[in-house]
mmCIF file with all atom_site columns, C-alpha atoms in Angstrom:
data_model
loop_
_atom_site.group_PDB
_atom_site.id
_atom_site.type_symbol
_atom_site.label_atom_id
_atom_site.label_alt_id
_atom_site.label_comp_id
_atom_site.label_asym_id
_atom_site.label_entity_id
_atom_site.label_seq_id
_atom_site.pdbx_PDB_ins_code
_atom_site.Cartn_x
_atom_site.Cartn_y
_atom_site.Cartn_z
_atom_site.occupancy
_atom_site.B_iso_or_equiv
_atom_site.pdbx_formal_charge
_atom_site.auth_seq_id
_atom_site.auth_comp_id
_atom_site.auth_asym_id
_atom_site.auth_atom_id
_atom_site.pdbx_PDB_model_num
ATOM 1   C CA . UNK L 1 1   ? 6.856   1.074   -1.750  1.00 0.00 ? 90  UNK L CA 1
ATOM 2   C CA . UNK L 1 2   ? 3.645   3.031   -1.393  1.00 0.00 ? 91  UNK L CA 1
ATOM 3   C CA . UNK L 1 3   ? 0.328   1.170   -1.226  1.00 0.00 ? 92  UNK L CA 1
ATOM 4   C CA . UNK L 1 4   ? -3.014  2.872   -1.730  1.00 0.00 ? 93  UNK L CA 1
ATOM 5   C CA . UNK L 1 5   ? -6.416  1.274   -1.381  1.00 0.00 ? 94  UNK L CA 1
ATOM 6   C CA . UNK L 1 6   ? -8.746  1.899   -4.296  1.00 0.00 ? 95  UNK L CA 1
ATOM 7   C CA . UNK L 1 7   ? -12.449 1.251   -3.946  1.00 0.00 ? 96  UNK L CA 1
ATOM 8   C CA . UNK L 1 8   ? -15.868 2.279   -5.184  1.00 0.00 ? 97  UNK L CA 1
ATOM 9   C CA . UNK L 1 9   ? -19.374 0.982   -5.609  1.00 0.00 ? 98  UNK L CA 1
ATOM 10  C CA . UNK L 1 10  ? -20.528 -1.423  -8.279  1.00 0.00 ? 99  UNK L CA 1
ATOM 11  C CA . UNK L 1 11  ? -20.771 0.366   -11.614 1.00 0.00 ? 100 UNK L CA 1
ATOM 12  C CA . UNK L 1 12  ? -18.498 3.207   -10.470 1.00 0.00 ? 101 UNK L CA 1
ATOM 13  C CA . UNK L 1 13  ? -15.854 2.417   -13.075 1.00 0.00 ? 102 UNK L CA 1
ATOM 14  C CA . UNK L 1 14  ? -13.053 1.355   -10.751 1.00 0.00 ? 103 UNK L CA 1
ATOM 15  C CA . UNK L 1 15  ? -11.443 -0.693  -13.502 1.00 0.00 ? 104 UNK L CA 1
ATOM 16  C CA . UNK L 1 16  ? -11.183 2.332   -15.767 1.00 0.00 ? 105 UNK L CA 1
ATOM 17  C CA . UNK L 1 17  ? -9.444  4.278   -13.014 1.00 0.00 ? 106 UNK L CA 1
ATOM 18  C CA . UNK L 1 18  ? -7.124  1.435   -12.015 1.00 0.00 ? 107 UNK L CA 1
ATOM 19  C CA . UNK L 1 19  ? -6.172  0.870   -15.661 1.00 0.00 ? 108 UNK L CA 1
ATOM 20  C CA . UNK L 1 20  ? -5.170  4.518   -15.950 1.00 0.00 ? 109 UNK L CA 1
ATOM 21  C CA . UNK L 1 21  ? -2.953  4.163   -12.868 1.00 0.00 ? 110 UNK L CA 1
ATOM 22  C CA . UNK L 1 22  ? -1.249  1.211   -14.518 1.00 0.00 ? 111 UNK L CA 1
ATOM 23  C CA . UNK L 1 23  ? -0.736  3.301   -17.657 1.00 0.00 ? 112 UNK L CA 1
ATOM 24  C CA . UNK L 1 24  ? 1.113   5.797   -15.455 1.00 0.00 ? 113 UNK L CA 1
ATOM 25  C CA . UNK L 1 25  ? 3.422   3.124   -14.046 1.00 0.00 ? 114 UNK L CA 1
ATOM 26  C CA . UNK L 1 26  ? 1.601   1.840   -10.967 1.00 0.00 ? 115 UNK L CA 1
ATOM 27  C CA . UNK L 1 27  ? 1.319   -1.862  -10.129 1.00 0.00 ? 116 UNK L CA 1
ATOM 28  C CA . UNK L 1 28  ? -2.228  -3.128  -9.744  1.00 0.00 ? 117 UNK L CA 1
ATOM 29  C CA . UNK L 1 29  ? -3.248  -5.793  -7.251  1.00 0.00 ? 118 UNK L CA 1
ATOM 30  C CA . UNK L 1 30  ? -6.840  -6.571  -8.159  1.00 0.00 ? 119 UNK L CA 1
ATOM 31  C CA . UNK L 1 31  ? -8.757  -8.561  -5.536  1.00 0.00 ? 120 UNK L CA 1
ATOM 32  C CA . UNK L 1 32  ? -11.476 -9.595  -7.988  1.00 0.00 ? 121 UNK L CA 1
ATOM 33  C CA . UNK L 1 33  ? -8.897  -10.890 -10.458 1.00 0.00 ? 122 UNK L CA 1
ATOM 34  C CA . UNK L 1 34  ? -7.170  -12.887 -7.734  1.00 0.00 ? 123 UNK L CA 1
ATOM 35  C CA . UNK L 1 35  ? -10.526 -14.407 -6.779  1.00 0.00 ? 124 UNK L CA 1
ATOM 36  C CA . UNK L 1 36  ? -11.035 -15.489 -10.393 1.00 0.00 ? 125 UNK L CA 1
ATOM 37  C CA . UNK L 1 37  ? -7.533  -16.987 -10.520 1.00 0.00 ? 126 UNK L CA 1
ATOM 38  C CA . UNK L 1 38  ? -8.120  -19.031 -7.368  1.00 0.00 ? 127 UNK L CA 1
ATOM 39  C CA . UNK L 1 39  ? -11.526 -20.136 -8.654  1.00 0.00 ? 128 UNK L CA 1
ATOM 40  C CA . UNK L 1 40  ? -10.066 -21.869 -11.680 1.00 0.00 ? 129 UNK L CA 1
ATOM 41  C CA . UNK L 1 41  ? -10.352 -25.679 -11.814 1.00 0.00 ? 130 UNK L CA 1
ATOM 42  C CA . UNK L 1 42  ? -7.631  -27.267 -9.722  1.00 0.00 ? 131 UNK L CA 1
ATOM 43  C CA . UNK L 1 43  ? -7.187  -24.263 -7.433  1.00 0.00 ? 132 UNK L CA 1
ATOM 44  C CA . UNK L 1 44  ? -7.997  -24.400 -3.733  1.00 0.00 ? 133 UNK L CA 1
ATOM 45  C CA . UNK L 1 45  ? -10.977 -22.031 -3.761  1.00 0.00 ? 134 UNK L CA 1
ATOM 46  C CA . UNK L 1 46  ? -12.567 -23.883 -6.681  1.00 0.00 ? 135 UNK L CA 1
ATOM 47  C CA . UNK L 1 47  ? -12.195 -27.228 -4.925  1.00 0.00 ? 136 UNK L CA 1
ATOM 48  C CA . UNK L 1 48  ? -13.652 -25.985 -1.653  1.00 0.00 ? 137 UNK L CA 1
ATOM 49  C CA . UNK L 1 49  ? -16.598 -24.283 -3.371  1.00 0.00 ? 138 UNK L CA 1
ATOM 50  C CA . UNK L 1 50  ? -17.535 -27.435 -5.285  1.00 0.00 ? 139 UNK L CA 1
ATOM 51  C CA . UNK L 1 51  ? -17.101 -29.514 -2.139  1.00 0.00 ? 140 UNK L CA 1
ATOM 52  C CA . UNK L 1 52  ? -19.433 -27.236 -0.185  1.00 0.00 ? 141 UNK L CA 1
ATOM 53  C CA . UNK L 1 53  ? -22.066 -26.188 -2.735  1.00 0.00 ? 142 UNK L CA 1
ATOM 54  C CA . UNK L 1 54  ? -21.996 -29.203 -5.047  1.00 0.00 ? 143 UNK L CA 1
ATOM 55  C CA . UNK L 1 55  ? -21.657 -29.628 -8.798  1.00 0.00 ? 144 UNK L CA 1
ATOM 56  C CA . UNK L 1 56  ? -24.803 -27.574 -9.427  1.00 0.00 ? 145 UNK L CA 1
ATOM 57  C CA . UNK L 1 57  ? -22.552 -24.483 -9.438  1.00 0.00 ? 146 UNK L CA 1
ATOM 58  C CA . UNK L 1 58  ? -20.525 -25.780 -12.419 1.00 0.00 ? 147 UNK L CA 1
ATOM 59  C CA . UNK L 1 59  ? -20.887 -25.190 -16.137 1.00 0.00 ? 148 UNK L CA 1
ATOM 60  C CA . UNK L 1 60  ? -20.690 -28.117 -18.561 1.00 0.00 ? 149 UNK L CA 1
ATOM 61  C CA . UNK L 1 61  ? -16.962 -27.441 -19.033 1.00 0.00 ? 150 UNK L CA 1
ATOM 62  C CA . UNK L 1 62  ? -16.495 -27.751 -15.232 1.00 0.00 ? 151 UNK L CA 1
ATOM 63  C CA . UNK L 1 63  ? -15.757 -24.042 -14.747 1.00 0.00 ? 152 UNK L CA 1
ATOM 64  C CA . UNK L 1 64  ? -17.744 -22.167 -12.113 1.00 0.00 ? 153 UNK L CA 1
ATOM 65  C CA . UNK L 1 65  ? -21.131 -20.841 -13.188 1.00 0.00 ? 154 UNK L CA 1
ATOM 66  C CA . UNK L 1 66  ? -20.826 -17.347 -11.723 1.00 0.00 ? 155 UNK L CA 1
ATOM 67  C CA . UNK L 1 67  ? -24.428 -16.373 -12.410 1.00 0.00 ? 156 UNK L CA 1
ATOM 68  C CA . UNK L 1 68  ? -25.634 -19.473 -10.599 1.00 0.00 ? 157 UNK L CA 1
ATOM 69  C CA . UNK L 1 69  ? -23.407 -18.704 -7.622  1.00 0.00 ? 158 UNK L CA 1
ATOM 70  C CA . UNK L 1 70  ? -24.539 -15.068 -7.514  1.00 0.00 ? 159 UNK L CA 1
ATOM 71  C CA . UNK L 1 71  ? -28.156 -16.153 -7.559  1.00 0.00 ? 160 UNK L CA 1
ATOM 72  C CA . UNK L 1 72  ? -27.471 -18.648 -4.789  1.00 0.00 ? 161 UNK L CA 1
ATOM 73  C CA . UNK L 1 73  ? -25.850 -16.248 -2.318  1.00 0.00 ? 162 UNK L CA 1
ATOM 74  C CA . UNK L 1 74  ? -27.356 -12.859 -3.125  1.00 0.00 ? 163 UNK L CA 1
ATOM 75  C CA . UNK L 1 75  ? -30.612 -13.521 -1.271  1.00 0.00 ? 164 UNK L CA 1
ATOM 76  C CA . UNK L 1 76  ? -29.231 -16.019 1.248   1.00 0.00 ? 165 UNK L CA 1
ATOM 77  C CA . UNK L 1 77  ? -27.077 -14.448 3.960   1.00 0.00 ? 166 UNK L CA 1
ATOM 78  C CA . UNK L 1 78  ? -25.961 -17.790 5.352   1.00 0.00 ? 167 UNK L CA 1
ATOM 79  C CA . UNK L 1 79  ? -24.846 -19.039 1.930   1.00 0.00 ? 168 UNK L CA 1
ATOM 80  C CA . UNK L 1 80  ? -22.989 -15.762 1.410   1.00 0.00 ? 169 UNK L CA 1
ATOM 81  C CA . UNK L 1 81  ? -21.272 -16.139 4.782   1.00 0.00 ? 170 UNK L CA 1
ATOM 82  C CA . UNK L 1 82  ? -20.200 -19.654 3.885   1.00 0.00 ? 171 UNK L CA 1
ATOM 83  C CA . UNK L 1 83  ? -18.898 -18.523 0.499   1.00 0.00 ? 172 UNK L CA 1
ATOM 84  C CA . UNK L 1 84  ? -16.905 -15.719 2.112   1.00 0.00 ? 173 UNK L CA 1
ATOM 85  C CA . UNK L 1 85  ? -15.361 -18.165 4.585   1.00 0.00 ? 174 UNK L CA 1
ATOM 86  C CA . UNK L 1 86  ? -14.126 -20.229 1.654   1.00 0.00 ? 175 UNK L CA 1
ATOM 87  C CA . UNK L 1 87  ? -12.941 -17.404 -0.574  1.00 0.00 ? 176 UNK L CA 1
ATOM 88  C CA . UNK L 1 88  ? -11.542 -14.679 1.657   1.00 0.00 ? 177 UNK L CA 1
ATOM 89  C CA . UNK L 1 89  ? -8.707  -16.393 3.584   1.00 0.00 ? 178 UNK L CA 1
ATOM 90  C CA . UNK L 1 90  ? -6.720  -17.666 0.552   1.00 0.00 ? 179 UNK L CA 1
ATOM 91  C CA . UNK L 1 91  ? -7.392  -14.467 -1.398  1.00 0.00 ? 180 UNK L CA 1
ATOM 92  C CA . UNK L 1 92  ? -6.220  -12.288 1.495   1.00 0.00 ? 181 UNK L CA 1
ATOM 93  C CA . UNK L 1 93  ? -3.116  -14.438 1.854   1.00 0.00 ? 182 UNK L CA 1
ATOM 94  C CA . UNK L 1 94  ? -2.279  -14.044 -1.836  1.00 0.00 ? 183 UNK L CA 1
ATOM 95  C CA . UNK L 1 95  ? -2.804  -10.276 -1.719  1.00 0.00 ? 184 UNK L CA 1
ATOM 96  C CA . UNK L 1 96  ? -0.447  -9.942  1.253   1.00 0.00 ? 185 UNK L CA 1
ATOM 97  C CA . UNK L 1 97  ? 2.093   -12.116 -0.571  1.00 0.00 ? 186 UNK L CA 1
ATOM 98  C CA . UNK L 1 98  ? 2.008   -9.864  -3.639  1.00 0.00 ? 187 UNK L CA 1
ATOM 99  C CA . UNK L 1 99  ? 2.423   -6.775  -1.486  1.00 0.00 ? 188 UNK L CA 1
ATOM 100 C CA . UNK L 1 100 ? 5.445   -8.246  0.300   1.00 0.00 ? 189 UNK L CA 1
ATOM 101 C CA . UNK L 1 101 ? 7.046   -9.041  -3.069  1.00 0.00 ? 190 UNK L CA 1
ATOM 102 C CA . UNK L 1 102 ? 7.214   -5.276  -3.706  1.00 0.00 ? 191 UNK L CA 1
ATOM 103 C CA . UNK L 1 103 ? 8.379   -4.313  -0.206  1.00 0.00 ? 192 UNK L CA 1
ATOM 104 C CA . UNK L 1 104 ? 11.894  -3.252  -1.221  1.00 0.00 ? 193 UNK L CA 1
ATOM 105 C CA . UNK L 1 105 ? 10.799  -1.414  -4.360  1.00 0.00 ? 194 UNK L CA 1
ATOM 106 C CA . UNK L 1 106 ? 9.920   2.220   -4.963  1.00 0.00 ? 195 UNK L CA 1
ATOM 107 C CA . UNK L 1 107 ? 6.739   1.274   -6.783  1.00 0.00 ? 196 UNK L CA 1
ATOM 108 C CA . UNK L 1 108 ? 3.234   2.567   -6.259  1.00 0.00 ? 197 UNK L CA 1
ATOM 109 C CA . UNK L 1 109 ? 0.850   -0.327  -5.597  1.00 0.00 ? 198 UNK L CA 1
ATOM 110 C CA . UNK L 1 110 ? -2.840  0.160   -6.239  1.00 0.00 ? 199 UNK L CA 1
ATOM 111 C CA . UNK L 1 111 ? -4.830  -2.289  -4.152  1.00 0.00 ? 200 UNK L CA 1
ATOM 112 C CA . UNK L 1 112 ? -8.259  -2.607  -5.779  1.00 0.00 ? 201 UNK L CA 1
ATOM 113 C CA . UNK L 1 113 ? -10.573 -3.889  -3.035  1.00 0.00 ? 202 UNK L CA 1
ATOM 114 C CA . UNK L 1 114 ? -14.323 -3.561  -3.699  1.00 0.00 ? 203 UNK L CA 1
ATOM 115 C CA . UNK L 1 115 ? -15.285 -4.050  -0.011  1.00 0.00 ? 204 UNK L CA 1
ATOM 116 C CA . UNK L 1 116 ? -12.458 -2.019  1.523   1.00 0.00 ? 205 UNK L CA 1
ATOM 117 C CA . UNK L 1 117 ? -14.804 0.495   3.152   1.00 0.00 ? 206 UNK L CA 1
ATOM 118 C CA . UNK L 1 118 ? -17.082 -2.226  4.505   1.00 0.00 ? 207 UNK L CA 1
ATOM 119 C CA . UNK L 1 119 ? -14.059 -3.740  6.239   1.00 0.00 ? 208 UNK L CA 1
ATOM 120 C CA . UNK L 1 120 ? -13.120 -0.399  7.795   1.00 0.00 ? 209 UNK L CA 1
ATOM 121 C CA . UNK L 1 121 ? -16.660 0.220   9.021   1.00 0.00 ? 210 UNK L CA 1
ATOM 122 C CA . UNK L 1 122 ? -16.817 -3.263  10.525  1.00 0.00 ? 211 UNK L CA 1
ATOM 123 C CA . UNK L 1 123 ? -13.812 -2.410  12.706  1.00 0.00 ? 212 UNK L CA 1
ATOM 124 C CA . UNK L 1 124 ? -11.130 -4.769  13.906  1.00 0.00 ? 213 UNK L CA 1
ATOM 125 C CA . UNK L 1 125 ? -7.538  -4.997  12.653  1.00 0.00 ? 214 UNK L CA 1
ATOM 126 C CA . UNK L 1 126 ? -7.020  -3.986  9.007   1.00 0.00 ? 215 UNK L CA 1
ATOM 127 C CA . UNK L 1 127 ? -6.471  -6.825  6.541   1.00 0.00 ? 216 UNK L CA 1
ATOM 128 C CA . UNK L 1 128 ? -3.975  -4.670  4.634   1.00 0.00 ? 217 UNK L CA 1
ATOM 129 C CA . UNK L 1 129 ? -1.804  -1.689  5.500   1.00 0.00 ? 218 UNK L CA 1
ATOM 130 C CA . UNK L 1 130 ? -2.308  1.214   3.096   1.00 0.00 ? 219 UNK L CA 1
ATOM 131 C CA . UNK L 1 131 ? -0.963  4.764   3.137   1.00 0.00 ? 220 UNK L CA 1
ATOM 132 C CA . UNK L 1 132 ? -4.137  6.298   1.707   1.00 0.00 ? 221 UNK L CA 1
ATOM 133 C CA . UNK L 1 133 ? -7.600  5.460   0.409   1.00 0.00 ? 222 UNK L CA 1
ATOM 134 C CA . UNK L 1 134 ? -8.845  6.548   -2.997  1.00 0.00 ? 223 UNK L CA 1
ATOM 135 C CA . UNK L 1 135 ? -12.572 6.329   -3.687  1.00 0.00 ? 224 UNK L CA 1
ATOM 136 C CA . UNK L 1 136 ? -13.953 6.253   -7.212  1.00 0.00 ? 225 UNK L CA 1
ATOM 137 C CA . UNK L 1 137 ? -17.249 8.101   -6.914  1.00 0.00 ? 226 UNK L CA 1
ATOM 138 C CA . UNK L 1 138 ? -20.154 7.946   -9.361  1.00 0.00 ? 227 UNK L CA 1
ATOM 139 C CA . UNK L 1 139 ? -23.788 9.005   -8.813  1.00 0.00 ? 228 UNK L CA 1
ATOM 140 C CA . UNK L 1 140 ? -26.073 5.967   -8.448  1.00 0.00 ? 229 UNK L CA 1
ATOM 141 C CA . UNK L 1 141 ? -28.113 6.798   -11.553 1.00 0.00 ? 230 UNK L CA 1
ATOM 142 C CA . UNK L 1 142 ? -24.994 6.699   -13.715 1.00 0.00 ? 231 UNK L CA 1
ATOM 143 C CA . UNK L 1 143 ? -23.908 3.427   -12.093 1.00 0.00 ? 232 UNK L CA 1
ATOM 144 C CA . UNK L 1 144 ? -27.325 1.910   -12.852 1.00 0.00 ? 233 UNK L CA 1
ATOM 145 C CA . UNK L 1 145 ? -27.073 3.009   -16.470 1.00 0.00 ? 234 UNK L CA 1
ATOM 146 C CA . UNK L 1 146 ? -23.602 1.494   -16.815 1.00 0.00 ? 235 UNK L CA 1
ATOM 147 C CA . UNK L 1 147 ? -24.655 -1.813  -15.285 1.00 0.00 ? 236 UNK L CA 1
ATOM 148 C CA . UNK L 1 148 ? -27.569 -2.058  -17.688 1.00 0.00 ? 237 UNK L CA 1
ATOM 149 C CA . UNK L 1 149 ? -25.630 -1.027  -20.800 1.00 0.00 ? 238 UNK L CA 1
ATOM 150 C CA . UNK L 1 150 ? -22.295 -2.750  -20.204 1.00 0.00 ? 239 UNK L CA 1
ATOM 151 C CA . UNK L 1 151 ? -23.023 -5.707  -17.935 1.00 0.00 ? 240 UNK L CA 1
ATOM 152 C CA . UNK L 1 152 ? -26.480 -6.770  -18.971 1.00 0.00 ? 241 UNK L CA 1
ATOM 153 C CA . UNK L 1 153 ? -28.209 -6.092  -15.651 1.00 0.00 ? 242 UNK L CA 1
ATOM 154 C CA . UNK L 1 154 ? -31.904 -5.340  -15.434 1.00 0.00 ? 243 UNK L CA 1
ATOM 155 C CA . UNK L 1 155 ? -32.688 -2.003  -13.804 1.00 0.00 ? 244 UNK L CA 1
ATOM 156 C CA . UNK L 1 156 ? -34.193 -3.785  -10.803 1.00 0.00 ? 245 UNK L CA 1
ATOM 157 C CA . UNK L 1 157 ? -31.123 -5.981  -10.326 1.00 0.00 ? 246 UNK L CA 1
ATOM 158 C CA . UNK L 1 158 ? -28.753 -3.014  -10.761 1.00 0.00 ? 247 UNK L CA 1
ATOM 159 C CA . UNK L 1 159 ? -30.539 -0.961  -8.109  1.00 0.00 ? 248 UNK L CA 1
ATOM 160 C CA . UNK L 1 160 ? -30.739 -3.942  -5.797  1.00 0.00 ? 249 UNK L CA 1
ATOM 161 C CA . UNK L 1 161 ? -26.981 -4.569  -6.048  1.00 0.00 ? 250 UNK L CA 1
ATOM 162 C CA . UNK L 1 162 ? -26.199 -0.895  -5.413  1.00 0.00 ? 251 UNK L CA 1
ATOM 163 C CA . UNK L 1 163 ? -28.563 -0.711  -2.423  1.00 0.00 ? 252 UNK L CA 1
ATOM 164 C CA . UNK L 1 164 ? -26.974 -3.833  -0.921  1.00 0.00 ? 253 UNK L CA 1
ATOM 165 C CA . UNK L 1 165 ? -23.607 -2.067  -0.685  1.00 0.00 ? 254 UNK L CA 1
ATOM 166 C CA . UNK L 1 166 ? -22.431 0.500   1.828   1.00 0.00 ? 255 UNK L CA 1
ATOM 167 C CA . UNK L 1 167 ? -23.961 3.937   1.287   1.00 0.00 ? 256 UNK L CA 1
ATOM 168 C CA . UNK L 1 168 ? -22.151 6.295   -1.052  1.00 0.00 ? 257 UNK L CA 1
ATOM 169 C CA . UNK L 1 169 ? -21.869 8.858   1.765   1.00 0.00 ? 258 UNK L CA 1
ATOM 170 C CA . UNK L 1 170 ? -20.098 6.414   4.075   1.00 0.00 ? 259 UNK L CA 1
ATOM 171 C CA . UNK L 1 171 ? -17.623 5.567   1.328   1.00 0.00 ? 260 UNK L CA 1
ATOM 172 C CA . UNK L 1 172 ? -16.791 9.240   0.825   1.00 0.00 ? 261 UNK L CA 1
ATOM 173 C CA . UNK L 1 173 ? -16.307 9.731   4.564   1.00 0.00 ? 262 UNK L CA 1
ATOM 174 C CA . UNK L 1 174 ? -13.254 7.466   4.636   1.00 0.00 ? 263 UNK L CA 1
ATOM 175 C CA . UNK L 1 175 ? -11.721 8.760   1.376   1.00 0.00 ? 264 UNK L CA 1
ATOM 176 C CA . UNK L 1 176 ? -8.368  10.518  1.404   1.00 0.00 ? 265 UNK L CA 1
ATOM 177 C CA . UNK L 1 177 ? -8.743  11.282  -2.311  1.00 0.00 ? 266 UNK L CA 1
ATOM 178 C CA . UNK L 1 178 ? -11.846 11.143  -4.522  1.00 0.00 ? 267 UNK L CA 1
ATOM 179 C CA . UNK L 1 179 ? -11.973 10.618  -8.279  1.00 0.00 ? 268 UNK L CA 1
ATOM 180 C CA . UNK L 1 180 ? -15.219 11.730  -9.909  1.00 0.00 ? 269 UNK L CA 1
ATOM 181 C CA . UNK L 1 181 ? -15.856 9.100   -12.566 1.00 0.00 ? 270 UNK L CA 1
ATOM 182 C CA . UNK L 1 182 ? -19.133 10.529  -13.812 1.00 0.00 ? 271 UNK L CA 1
ATOM 183 C CA . UNK L 1 183 ? -17.214 12.512  -16.432 1.00 0.00 ? 272 UNK L CA 1
ATOM 184 C CA . UNK L 1 184 ? -16.044 11.705  -19.950 1.00 0.00 ? 273 UNK L CA 1
ATOM 185 C CA . UNK L 1 185 ? -12.762 9.799   -20.331 1.00 0.00 ? 274 UNK L CA 1
ATOM 186 C CA . UNK L 1 186 ? -10.850 12.884  -21.490 1.00 0.00 ? 275 UNK L CA 1
ATOM 187 C CA . UNK L 1 187 ? -11.993 14.714  -18.354 1.00 0.00 ? 276 UNK L CA 1
ATOM 188 C CA . UNK L 1 188 ? -10.892 11.829  -16.167 1.00 0.00 ? 277 UNK L CA 1
ATOM 189 C CA . UNK L 1 189 ? -7.209  12.057  -17.105 1.00 0.00 ? 278 UNK L CA 1
ATOM 190 C CA . UNK L 1 190 ? -6.418  15.293  -15.186 1.00 0.00 ? 279 UNK L CA 1
ATOM 191 C CA . UNK L 1 191 ? -7.877  13.686  -12.066 1.00 0.00 ? 280 UNK L CA 1
ATOM 192 C CA . UNK L 1 192 ? -5.661  10.623  -12.538 1.00 0.00 ? 281 UNK L CA 1
ATOM 193 C CA . UNK L 1 193 ? -2.582  12.820  -12.802 1.00 0.00 ? 282 UNK L CA 1
ATOM 194 C CA . UNK L 1 194 ? -3.595  14.663  -9.616  1.00 0.00 ? 283 UNK L CA 1
ATOM 195 C CA . UNK L 1 195 ? -4.232  11.348  -7.882  1.00 0.00 ? 284 UNK L CA 1
ATOM 196 C CA . UNK L 1 196 ? -0.797  10.058  -8.896  1.00 0.00 ? 285 UNK L CA 1
ATOM 197 C CA . UNK L 1 197 ? 0.838   13.179  -7.476  1.00 0.00 ? 286 UNK L CA 1
ATOM 198 C CA . UNK L 1 198 ? -1.125  12.764  -4.235  1.00 0.00 ? 287 UNK L CA 1
ATOM 199 C CA . UNK L 1 199 ? -0.200  9.091   -3.957  1.00 0.00 ? 288 UNK L CA 1
ATOM 200 C CA . UNK L 1 200 ? 3.514   9.574   -4.581  1.00 0.00 ? 289 UNK L CA 1
ATOM 201 C CA . UNK L 1 201 ? 3.693   12.085  -1.710  1.00 0.00 ? 290 UNK L CA 1
ATOM 202 C CA . UNK L 1 202 ? 2.273   9.617   0.809   1.00 0.00 ? 291 UNK L CA 1
ATOM 203 C CA . UNK L 1 203 ? 4.549   7.967   3.380   1.00 0.00 ? 292 UNK L CA 1
ATOM 204 C CA . UNK L 1 204 ? 6.064   4.601   2.511   1.00 0.00 ? 293 UNK L CA 1
ATOM 205 C CA . UNK L 1 205 ? 3.926   1.607   3.403   1.00 0.00 ? 294 UNK L CA 1
ATOM 206 C CA . UNK L 1 206 ? 5.045   -1.223  5.651   1.00 0.00 ? 295 UNK L CA 1
ATOM 207 C CA . UNK L 1 207 ? 4.154   -4.678  4.264   1.00 0.00 ? 296 UNK L CA 1
ATOM 208 C CA . UNK L 1 208 ? 1.036   -6.171  5.799   1.00 0.00 ? 297 UNK L CA 1
ATOM 209 C CA . UNK L 1 209 ? 2.210   -8.926  8.164   1.00 0.00 ? 298 UNK L CA 1
ATOM 210 C CA . UNK L 1 210 ? 0.882   -12.428 7.740   1.00 0.00 ? 299 UNK L CA 1
ATOM 211 C CA . UNK L 1 211 ? -1.294  -13.293 10.760  1.00 0.00 ? 300 UNK L CA 1
ATOM 212 C CA . UNK L 1 212 ? -0.824  -16.648 12.477  1.00 0.00 ? 301 UNK L CA 1
ATOM 213 C CA . UNK L 1 213 ? -4.357  -17.629 11.483  1.00 0.00 ? 302 UNK L CA 1
ATOM 214 C CA . UNK L 1 214 ? -7.176  -16.266 9.292   1.00 0.00 ? 303 UNK L CA 1
#
């Protein structure tokens, strides 16, 4: 088993890159998707979020109102801290579980973690063991355009979200491999092939141990 960490800023097109890895036979572990799974009604994260923030964060069908939650925590650092305390421990536990399930395989695991670089910069023990870090890099102006066109952001909101993240330069500093996703899709494919070759030459990855406590 080889595990690589894949990350990039909002609007960088990480999903496009991770999907191409899957097309080439890799196994994707998507942190955002796991969050959504654990935020479904009846799941532990959902229950704790409603308990803490109240029913004002729910839609009429009792699913989470993600826009309401984003508006609640984006400008309130304490609310964001509280949300992270609810969400991160069970999500991290599930990610480690999925990695360990592949421990005896020869598969390439792509661990899509939006805040991977932020965790490295913050220091402390790594949440996950990876053999290499791949950064999907896109100039901020292109990211802004994508957020406006494909995700319905206003320009002000798009720039605000980008500026709230770690600087592009810091992200590139920790990269072992960089994919330039400012290009057309047909120009992206050769980079994916090169990235696959790089990844498959990395040393095998030991499963991330489960800590006694989060």
